[in-house]
Amino acid sequence: MAMSKKGNVRLPPEVNRILYVKNLPYKITAEEMYDIFGKYGAIRQIRVGNTPETKGTAFVVYEDIFDAKNACDHLSGFNVCNRYLVVLYYQSTRAFKKVDTDKKKQDLEQMKSKYGLNTPEKK
């Protein structure tokens, strides 16, 4: 079925096989995730967040990019246990930018404290 879709279709550059899902109920299981997302195509992997920082989020990796697009189009805003899912395409460059920015801020603060730049200059 997916082979016939691939003919002349051009997808936007942000579309990929990995979906980032936010606003999930904390108690959702991987099996429930497979039930919800599996309706749109073959799934390679689902990773549900389990730390305090990642609870309520998950990554869903589809075998086919068109299945991922279909799932994103249909499940964004889908109601699960009175919570509306936010389904986005995973963007690796965006994730690295946040890490880089946090690292740069931390390095800047270390330099400020090392060279005494935290206190205002006195004249």
PDB file of C-alpha atoms in Angstrom:
ATOM      1  CA  MET A   1       0.000   0.000   0.000  1.00  0.00           C
ATOM      2  CA  ALA A   2       2.782   2.447   0.885  1.00  0.00           C
ATOM      3  CA  MET A   3       4.569   1.800  -2.410  1.00  0.00           C
ATOM      4  CA  SER A   4       1.760   3.353  -4.452  1.00  0.00           C
ATOM      5  CA  LYS A   5       1.888   6.520  -2.312  1.00  0.00           C
ATOM      6  CA  LYS A   6       5.569   7.161  -2.980  1.00  0.00           C
ATOM      7  CA  GLY A   7       5.221   7.874  -6.714  1.00  0.00           C
ATOM      8  CA  ASN A   8       5.156  11.647  -7.199  1.00  0.00           C
ATOM      9  CA  VAL A   9       4.395  12.849  -3.684  1.00  0.00           C
ATOM     10  CA  ARG A  10       6.697  15.519  -2.235  1.00  0.00           C
ATOM     11  CA  LEU A  11       6.593  15.836   1.517  1.00  0.00           C
ATOM     12  CA  PRO A  12       7.594  18.920   3.483  1.00  0.00           C
ATOM     13  CA  PRO A  13      11.204  18.765   4.754  1.00  0.00           C
ATOM     14  CA  GLU A  14      10.194  18.440   8.427  1.00  0.00           C
ATOM     15  CA  VAL A  15       8.284  15.192   7.809  1.00  0.00           C
ATOM     16  CA  ASN A  16      10.125  12.073   8.964  1.00  0.00           C
ATOM     17  CA  ARG A  17       9.443   8.634  10.444  1.00  0.00           C
ATOM     18  CA  ILE A  18       9.911   9.727  14.071  1.00  0.00           C
ATOM     19  CA  LEU A  19       7.075  11.419  15.920  1.00  0.00           C
ATOM     20  CA  TYR A  20       7.468  13.257  19.210  1.00  0.00           C
ATOM     21  CA  VAL A  21       4.307  13.007  21.314  1.00  0.00           C
ATOM     22  CA  LYS A  22       3.574  15.334  24.252  1.00  0.00           C
ATOM     23  CA  ASN A  23       0.751  15.706  26.792  1.00  0.00           C
ATOM     24  CA  LEU A  24       0.336  11.961  27.308  1.00  0.00           C
ATOM     25  CA  PRO A  25      -1.299  10.650  30.473  1.00  0.00           C
ATOM     26  CA  TYR A  26       1.432   9.620  32.924  1.00  0.00           C
ATOM     27  CA  LYS A  27      -0.096   6.159  33.375  1.00  0.00           C
ATOM     28  CA  ILE A  28      -0.180   5.249  29.650  1.00  0.00           C
ATOM     29  CA  THR A  29       1.467   1.934  28.767  1.00  0.00           C
ATOM     30  CA  ALA A  30       3.446   0.963  25.693  1.00  0.00           C
ATOM     31  CA  GLU A  31       0.639  -1.434  24.731  1.00  0.00           C
ATOM     32  CA  GLU A  32      -1.894   1.405  24.763  1.00  0.00           C
ATOM     33  CA  MET A  33       0.488   3.474  22.649  1.00  0.00           C
ATOM     34  CA  TYR A  34       0.732   0.621  20.118  1.00  0.00           C
ATOM     35  CA  ASP A  35      -3.076   0.406  20.035  1.00  0.00           C
ATOM     36  CA  ILE A  36      -3.425   4.134  19.321  1.00  0.00           C
ATOM     37  CA  PHE A  37      -0.540   4.637  16.893  1.00  0.00           C
ATOM     38  CA  GLY A  38      -0.535   1.169  15.302  1.00  0.00           C
ATOM     39  CA  LYS A  39      -3.766   1.949  13.423  1.00  0.00           C
ATOM     40  CA  TYR A  40      -1.790   4.142  11.044  1.00  0.00           C
ATOM     41  CA  GLY A  41       0.944   1.710  10.036  1.00  0.00           C
ATOM     42  CA  ALA A  42       3.766  -0.567  11.088  1.00  0.00           C
ATOM     43  CA  ILE A  43       5.678   0.707  14.089  1.00  0.00           C
ATOM     44  CA  ARG A  44       9.375   0.023  14.561  1.00  0.00           C
ATOM     45  CA  GLN A  45       9.667   1.349  18.114  1.00  0.00           C
ATOM     46  CA  ILE A  46       7.899   3.321  20.835  1.00  0.00           C
ATOM     47  CA  ARG A  47       9.788   4.976  23.669  1.00  0.00           C
ATOM     48  CA  VAL A  48       7.640   6.312  26.527  1.00  0.00           C
ATOM     49  CA  GLY A  49       9.290   8.788  28.906  1.00  0.00           C
ATOM     50  CA  ASN A  50       9.802   7.470  32.428  1.00  0.00           C
ATOM     51  CA  THR A  51      11.881  10.130  34.220  1.00  0.00           C
ATOM     52  CA  PRO A  52      10.401  13.219  35.866  1.00  0.00           C
ATOM     53  CA  GLU A  53      11.647  15.352  32.945  1.00  0.00           C
ATOM     54  CA  THR A  54      10.265  13.049  30.226  1.00  0.00           C
ATOM     55  CA  LYS A  55       6.986  11.840  31.760  1.00  0.00           C
ATOM     56  CA  GLY A  56       4.041  12.541  29.486  1.00  0.00           C
ATOM     57  CA  THR A  57       6.146  12.302  26.328  1.00  0.00           C
ATOM     58  CA  ALA A  58       7.047   9.562  23.881  1.00  0.00           C
ATOM     59  CA  PHE A  59       8.813   8.896  20.609  1.00  0.00           C
ATOM     60  CA  VAL A  60       7.036   6.770  18.002  1.00  0.00           C
ATOM     61  CA  VAL A  61       9.129   5.442  15.118  1.00  0.00           C
ATOM     62  CA  TYR A  62       7.247   4.185  12.060  1.00  0.00           C
ATOM     63  CA  GLU A  63       8.592   1.876   9.365  1.00  0.00           C
ATOM     64  CA  ASP A  64       7.258   4.180   6.632  1.00  0.00           C
ATOM     65  CA  ILE A  65       7.346   7.968   6.429  1.00  0.00           C
ATOM     66  CA  PHE A  66       3.847   8.140   4.913  1.00  0.00           C
ATOM     67  CA  ASP A  67       2.408   6.213   7.869  1.00  0.00           C
ATOM     68  CA  ALA A  68       4.093   8.684  10.228  1.00  0.00           C
ATOM     69  CA  LYS A  69       2.612  11.617   8.315  1.00  0.00           C
ATOM     70  CA  ASN A  70      -0.852  10.057   8.398  1.00  0.00           C
ATOM     71  CA  ALA A  71      -0.578   9.422  12.165  1.00  0.00           C
ATOM     72  CA  CYS A  72       0.639  12.962  12.824  1.00  0.00           C
ATOM     73  CA  ASP A  73      -2.192  14.439  10.773  1.00  0.00           C
ATOM     74  CA  HIS A  74      -4.872  12.363  12.514  1.00  0.00           C
ATOM     75  CA  LEU A  75      -3.621  12.086  16.091  1.00  0.00           C
ATOM     76  CA  SER A  76      -2.570  15.659  16.792  1.00  0.00           C
ATOM     77  CA  GLY A  77      -5.334  16.881  19.102  1.00  0.00           C
ATOM     78  CA  PHE A  78      -6.643  13.345  19.723  1.00  0.00           C
ATOM     79  CA  ASN A  79      -8.235  12.968  23.177  1.00  0.00           C
ATOM     80  CA  VAL A  80      -6.698  10.290  25.426  1.00  0.00           C
ATOM     81  CA  CYS A  81      -7.964  10.177  29.037  1.00  0.00           C
ATOM     82  CA  ASN A  82      -9.157  13.792  28.822  1.00  0.00           C
ATOM     83  CA  ARG A  83      -5.788  14.984  27.497  1.00  0.00           C
ATOM     84  CA  TYR A  84      -5.272  16.263  23.969  1.00  0.00           C
ATOM     85  CA  LEU A  85      -2.169  14.815  22.335  1.00  0.00           C
ATOM     86  CA  VAL A  86       0.417  17.076  20.769  1.00  0.00           C
ATOM     87  CA  VAL A  87       2.064  15.147  17.938  1.00  0.00           C
ATOM     88  CA  LEU A  88       5.095  16.669  16.209  1.00  0.00           C
ATOM     89  CA  TYR A  89       7.807  15.462  13.866  1.00  0.00           C
ATOM     90  CA  TYR A  90      11.059  14.863  15.709  1.00  0.00           C
ATOM     91  CA  GLN A  91      13.706  17.414  14.759  1.00  0.00           C
ATOM     92  CA  SER A  92      17.209  16.413  15.818  1.00  0.00           C
ATOM     93  CA  THR A  93      18.693  19.840  15.094  1.00  0.00           C
ATOM     94  CA  ARG A  94      16.193  21.469  17.439  1.00  0.00           C
ATOM     95  CA  ALA A  95      17.029  19.035  20.265  1.00  0.00           C
ATOM     96  CA  PHE A  96      20.767  19.678  19.861  1.00  0.00           C
ATOM     97  CA  LYS A  97      20.271  23.452  19.829  1.00  0.00           C
ATOM     98  CA  LYS A  98      18.611  23.330  23.244  1.00  0.00           C
ATOM     99  CA  VAL A  99      21.445  21.236  24.668  1.00  0.00           C
ATOM    100  CA  ASP A 100      24.041  23.545  23.078  1.00  0.00           C
ATOM    101  CA  THR A 101      22.292  26.639  24.442  1.00  0.00           C
ATOM    102  CA  ASP A 102      22.099  25.190  27.948  1.00  0.00           C
ATOM    103  CA  LYS A 103      25.777  24.210  27.777  1.00  0.00           C
ATOM    104  CA  LYS A 104      26.775  27.687  26.571  1.00  0.00           C
ATOM    105  CA  LYS A 105      24.827  29.348  29.393  1.00  0.00           C
ATOM    106  CA  GLN A 106      26.482  27.056  31.921  1.00  0.00           C
ATOM    107  CA  ASP A 107      29.939  27.777  30.483  1.00  0.00           C
ATOM    108  CA  LEU A 108      29.255  31.527  30.534  1.00  0.00           C
ATOM    109  CA  GLU A 109      28.189  31.410  34.185  1.00  0.00           C
ATOM    110  CA  GLN A 110      31.334  29.452  35.080  1.00  0.00           C
ATOM    111  CA  MET A 111      33.523  32.016  33.321  1.00  0.00           C
ATOM    112  CA  LYS A 112      31.722  34.903  35.017  1.00  0.00           C
ATOM    113  CA  SER A 113      32.236  33.408  38.459  1.00  0.00           C
ATOM    114  CA  LYS A 114      35.852  32.448  37.711  1.00  0.00           C
ATOM    115  CA  TYR A 115      36.811  35.944  36.575  1.00  0.00           C
ATOM    116  CA  GLY A 116      34.590  37.827  39.029  1.00  0.00           C
ATOM    117  CA  LEU A 117      32.226  39.237  36.438  1.00  0.00           C
ATOM    118  CA  ASN A 118      29.085  38.504  38.461  1.00  0.00           C
ATOM    119  CA  THR A 119      29.474  41.559  40.681  1.00  0.00           C
ATOM    120  CA  PRO A 120      28.890  45.049  39.284  1.00  0.00           C
ATOM    121  CA  GLU A 121      32.024  47.107  38.734  1.00  0.00           C
ATOM    122  CA  LYS A 122      32.803  49.835  41.266  1.00  0.00           C
ATOM    123  CA  LYS A 123      34.229  53.165  40.128  1.00  0.00           C
TER     124      LYS A 123
END
